[in-house]
mmCIF file of C-alpha atoms in Angstrom:
data_model
loop_
_atom_site.group_PDB
_atom_site.id
_atom_site.type_symbol
_atom_site.label_atom_id
_atom_site.label_comp_id
_atom_site.label_asym_id
_atom_site.label_seq_id
_atom_site.Cartn_x
_atom_site.Cartn_y
_atom_site.Cartn_z
ATOM 1 C CA UNK A 26 7.259 4.077 -7.578
ATOM 2 C CA UNK A 27 5.833 5.119 -4.231
ATOM 3 C CA UNK A 28 3.173 3.303 -2.234
ATOM 4 C CA UNK A 29 1.303 5.402 0.327
ATOM 5 C CA UNK A 30 0.046 3.383 3.280
ATOM 6 C CA UNK A 31 2.048 0.580 4.919
ATOM 7 C CA UNK A 32 -0.991 -1.459 5.927
ATOM 8 C CA UNK A 33 -1.583 -4.988 4.628
ATOM 9 C CA UNK A 34 -2.914 -3.812 1.261
ATOM 10 C CA UNK A 35 -0.171 -1.242 0.714
ATOM 11 C CA UNK A 36 2.576 -3.684 1.660
ATOM 12 C CA UNK A 37 1.154 -6.346 -0.638
ATOM 13 C CA UNK A 38 0.935 -3.798 -3.470
ATOM 14 C CA UNK A 39 4.582 -2.936 -2.828
ATOM 15 C CA UNK A 40 5.552 -6.629 -2.792
ATOM 16 C CA UNK A 41 3.775 -7.185 -6.108
ATOM 17 C CA UNK A 42 5.500 -4.159 -7.653
ATOM 18 C CA UNK A 43 8.873 -5.517 -6.497
ATOM 19 C CA UNK A 44 8.018 -8.878 -8.099
ATOM 20 C CA UNK A 45 7.591 -6.943 -11.350
ATOM 21 C CA UNK A 46 11.036 -5.365 -10.919
ATOM 22 C CA UNK A 47 10.028 -1.887 -9.771
ATOM 23 C CA UNK A 48 12.099 0.228 -7.405
ATOM 24 C CA UNK A 49 9.606 0.912 -4.628
ATOM 25 C CA UNK A 50 9.385 3.212 -1.631
ATOM 26 C CA UNK A 51 6.637 2.806 0.963
ATOM 27 C CA UNK A 52 5.525 5.988 2.718
ATOM 28 C CA UNK A 53 3.953 6.130 6.136
ATOM 29 C CA UNK A 54 3.777 8.070 9.355
ATOM 30 C CA UNK A 55 6.111 7.989 12.335
ATOM 31 C CA UNK A 56 3.743 5.554 14.079
ATOM 32 C CA UNK A 57 4.142 3.163 11.111
ATOM 33 C CA UNK A 58 7.838 2.383 11.790
ATOM 34 C CA UNK A 59 7.132 -1.318 12.549
ATOM 35 C CA UNK A 60 5.177 -1.688 9.319
ATOM 36 C CA UNK A 61 7.847 0.180 7.361
ATOM 37 C CA UNK A 62 10.379 -2.357 8.659
ATOM 38 C CA UNK A 63 8.239 -5.003 6.957
ATOM 39 C CA UNK A 64 8.482 -2.983 3.727
ATOM 40 C CA UNK A 65 12.287 -3.325 3.982
ATOM 41 C CA UNK A 66 11.875 -7.112 4.042
ATOM 42 C CA UNK A 67 10.299 -6.815 0.594
ATOM 43 C CA UNK A 68 13.222 -4.727 -0.675
ATOM 44 C CA UNK A 69 11.413 -1.389 -0.445
ATOM 45 C CA UNK A 70 12.713 1.931 0.832
ATOM 46 C CA UNK A 71 10.778 3.158 3.888
ATOM 47 C CA UNK A 72 9.823 6.840 3.904
ATOM 48 C CA UNK A 73 8.472 8.963 6.748
ATOM 49 C CA UNK A 74 7.616 12.597 6.229
ATOM 50 C CA UNK A 75 8.351 14.414 2.993
ATOM 51 C CA UNK A 76 8.479 12.022 0.008
ATOM 52 C CA UNK A 77 9.263 14.669 -2.609
ATOM 53 C CA UNK A 78 13.059 14.323 -2.418
ATOM 54 C CA UNK A 79 12.917 10.563 -3.022
ATOM 55 C CA UNK A 80 10.328 10.964 -5.780
ATOM 56 C CA UNK A 81 12.297 13.650 -7.625
ATOM 57 C CA UNK A 82 15.729 12.002 -7.470
ATOM 58 C CA UNK A 83 17.113 11.243 -10.879
ATOM 59 C CA UNK A 84 15.768 13.561 -13.582
ATOM 60 C CA UNK A 85 13.629 15.592 -11.169
ATOM 61 C CA UNK A 86 10.323 14.872 -12.922
ATOM 62 C CA UNK A 87 8.927 12.481 -10.323
ATOM 63 C CA UNK A 88 8.020 8.823 -10.096
ATOM 64 C CA UNK A 89 6.430 6.818 -12.885
ATOM 65 C CA UNK A 90 3.635 5.578 -10.660
ATOM 66 C CA UNK A 91 1.983 5.929 -7.273
ATOM 67 C CA UNK A 92 -0.243 3.510 -5.420
ATOM 68 C CA UNK A 93 -2.430 5.284 -2.901
ATOM 69 C CA UNK A 94 -3.369 2.645 -0.357
ATOM 70 C CA UNK A 95 -3.802 5.172 2.454
ATOM 71 C CA UNK A 96 -7.188 6.444 1.356
ATOM 72 C CA UNK A 97 -6.867 9.984 2.682
ATOM 73 C CA UNK A 98 -7.192 13.109 0.546
ATOM 74 C CA UNK A 99 -3.711 14.351 1.454
ATOM 75 C CA UNK A 100 -2.023 11.341 -0.151
ATOM 76 C CA UNK A 101 -3.923 11.770 -3.407
ATOM 77 C CA UNK A 102 -2.908 15.434 -3.483
ATOM 78 C CA UNK A 103 0.733 14.518 -2.864
ATOM 79 C CA UNK A 104 0.481 11.789 -5.518
ATOM 80 C CA UNK A 105 -0.499 14.412 -8.089
ATOM 81 C CA UNK A 106 2.542 16.470 -7.082
ATOM 82 C CA UNK A 107 5.149 13.697 -7.232
ATOM 83 C CA UNK A 108 4.067 11.676 -10.262
ATOM 84 C CA UNK A 109 5.867 12.554 -13.466
ATOM 85 C CA UNK A 110 4.129 13.775 -16.614
ATOM 86 C CA UNK A 111 2.354 10.867 -18.340
ATOM 87 C CA UNK A 112 2.630 8.873 -15.122
ATOM 88 C CA UNK A 113 -0.117 7.001 -13.312
ATOM 89 C CA UNK A 114 -1.827 6.832 -9.940
ATOM 90 C CA UNK A 115 -3.719 3.772 -8.758
ATOM 91 C CA UNK A 116 -6.122 4.568 -5.926
ATOM 92 C CA UNK A 117 -6.641 1.481 -3.805
ATOM 93 C CA UNK A 118 -7.398 2.998 -0.384
ATOM 94 C CA UNK A 119 -10.868 4.170 0.582
ATOM 95 C CA UNK A 120 -11.647 7.300 2.546
ATOM 96 C CA UNK A 121 -14.666 9.419 3.383
ATOM 97 C CA UNK A 122 -12.900 12.789 3.165
ATOM 98 C CA UNK A 123 -13.821 15.337 0.502
ATOM 99 C CA UNK A 124 -10.959 16.282 -1.797
ATOM 100 C CA UNK A 125 -10.834 20.035 -1.154
ATOM 101 C CA UNK A 126 -8.091 20.559 -3.730
ATOM 102 C CA UNK A 127 -7.769 21.171 -7.447
ATOM 103 C CA UNK A 128 -7.497 18.222 -9.858
ATOM 104 C CA UNK A 129 -6.005 20.340 -12.676
ATOM 105 C CA UNK A 130 -2.538 18.717 -12.303
ATOM 106 C CA UNK A 131 -4.223 15.535 -13.546
ATOM 107 C CA UNK A 132 -4.859 17.298 -16.858
ATOM 108 C CA UNK A 133 -1.705 19.439 -16.926
ATOM 109 C CA UNK A 134 0.577 16.417 -16.513
ATOM 110 C CA UNK A 135 -1.587 13.971 -18.484
ATOM 111 C CA UNK A 136 -1.759 11.622 -15.487
ATOM 112 C CA UNK A 137 -3.778 8.424 -15.597
ATOM 113 C CA UNK A 138 -5.840 8.008 -12.412
ATOM 114 C CA UNK A 139 -7.415 4.621 -11.926
ATOM 115 C CA UNK A 140 -9.293 2.999 -9.106
ATOM 116 C CA UNK A 141 -8.445 -0.579 -8.250
ATOM 117 C CA UNK A 142 -10.764 -3.074 -6.607
ATOM 118 C CA UNK A 143 -9.261 -6.548 -6.511
ATOM 119 C CA UNK A 144 -12.164 -8.577 -5.191
ATOM 120 C CA UNK A 145 -12.751 -10.687 -8.259
ATOM 121 C CA UNK A 146 -12.003 -14.271 -9.173
ATOM 122 C CA UNK A 147 -9.289 -13.720 -11.841
ATOM 123 C CA UNK A 148 -7.222 -11.668 -9.385
ATOM 124 C CA UNK A 149 -7.637 -14.257 -6.636
ATOM 125 C CA UNK A 150 -6.549 -17.044 -9.012
ATOM 126 C CA UNK A 151 -3.321 -15.156 -9.755
ATOM 127 C CA UNK A 152 -2.688 -14.506 -6.064
ATOM 128 C CA UNK A 153 -3.266 -18.171 -5.173
ATOM 129 C CA UNK A 154 -0.787 -19.159 -7.889
ATOM 130 C CA UNK A 155 1.810 -16.692 -6.536
ATOM 131 C CA UNK A 156 1.349 -18.038 -3.009
ATOM 132 C CA UNK A 157 1.446 -21.672 -4.130
ATOM 133 C CA UNK A 158 4.682 -21.176 -6.076
ATOM 134 C CA UNK A 159 6.313 -19.250 -3.234
ATOM 135 C CA UNK A 160 6.858 -16.171 -5.394
ATOM 136 C CA UNK A 161 4.780 -14.114 -2.950
ATOM 137 C CA UNK A 162 5.685 -14.587 0.707
ATOM 138 C CA UNK A 163 3.151 -13.160 3.152
ATOM 139 C CA UNK A 164 5.027 -14.281 6.289
ATOM 140 C CA UNK A 165 6.461 -10.780 6.900
ATOM 141 C CA UNK A 166 2.944 -9.327 6.984
ATOM 142 C CA UNK A 167 1.356 -11.927 9.278
ATOM 143 C CA UNK A 168 1.999 -10.891 12.864
ATOM 144 C CA UNK A 169 0.469 -13.966 14.470
ATOM 145 C CA UNK A 170 -2.441 -16.357 14.649
ATOM 146 C CA UNK A 171 -5.146 -15.979 17.283
ATOM 147 C CA UNK A 172 -8.129 -18.092 18.252
ATOM 148 C CA UNK A 173 -11.354 -16.500 17.082
ATOM 149 C CA UNK A 174 -12.444 -15.748 20.635
ATOM 150 C CA UNK A 175 -9.273 -13.644 21.079
ATOM 151 C CA UNK A 176 -10.134 -11.418 18.127
ATOM 152 C CA UNK A 177 -10.088 -8.261 20.253
ATOM 153 C CA UNK A 178 -6.456 -8.769 21.312
ATOM 154 C CA UNK A 179 -5.454 -9.439 17.712
ATOM 155 C CA UNK A 180 -7.226 -6.314 16.457
ATOM 156 C CA UNK A 181 -5.669 -4.190 19.204
ATOM 157 C CA UNK A 182 -2.203 -5.310 18.096
ATOM 158 C CA UNK A 183 -3.030 -4.426 14.481
ATOM 159 C CA UNK A 184 -4.612 -1.070 15.233
ATOM 160 C CA UNK A 185 -1.794 -0.178 17.603
ATOM 161 C CA UNK A 186 0.733 -0.749 14.811
ATOM 162 C CA UNK A 187 2.512 -3.570 16.655
ATOM 163 C CA UNK A 188 1.785 -5.980 13.789
ATOM 164 C CA UNK A 189 0.581 -5.611 10.200
ATOM 165 C CA UNK A 190 -2.042 -8.361 9.966
ATOM 166 C CA UNK A 191 -3.586 -10.826 12.402
ATOM 167 C CA UNK A 192 -4.957 -14.195 11.343
ATOM 168 C CA UNK A 193 -7.939 -15.592 13.209
ATOM 169 C CA UNK A 194 -8.770 -19.284 13.408
ATOM 170 C CA UNK A 195 -11.600 -21.202 15.061
ATOM 171 C CA UNK A 196 -10.961 -23.007 18.324
ATOM 172 C CA UNK A 197 -8.468 -22.417 21.107
#
């Protein structure tokens, strides 16, 4: 399985897939190297650049599944190329770009494309249980805790790729 997008959501998707026993690669850009190092902590293979070789290793048909947490049209297009026949793509990332490419591979390969929006109570209950039992460790993703008034510094570190996720708390 390949996860596009090594942000907090992509890394957590990768961590959850690893908990289920999947072999997972996380794909990002050169500027994502710090975040891809976090993916390694979850037992994932970091990928920068062309993902096709990794996806086609084995029988050459592609990966069983793709999670698109990047939210850009290019990753959805690549997902259609690297997923095997009868495979699946879960689109988690949002993006304003138009597709500007053909969706026929979806039909030709009998791919299941599903959107995923996890903001509901049953999902949160499962996540709380995973955190409480220690099965899901978010320490690798949390890059620090900042006082609320220092939110700008925290966001700069996130947006600059220095950390994956900042936690804000009230007070100094």
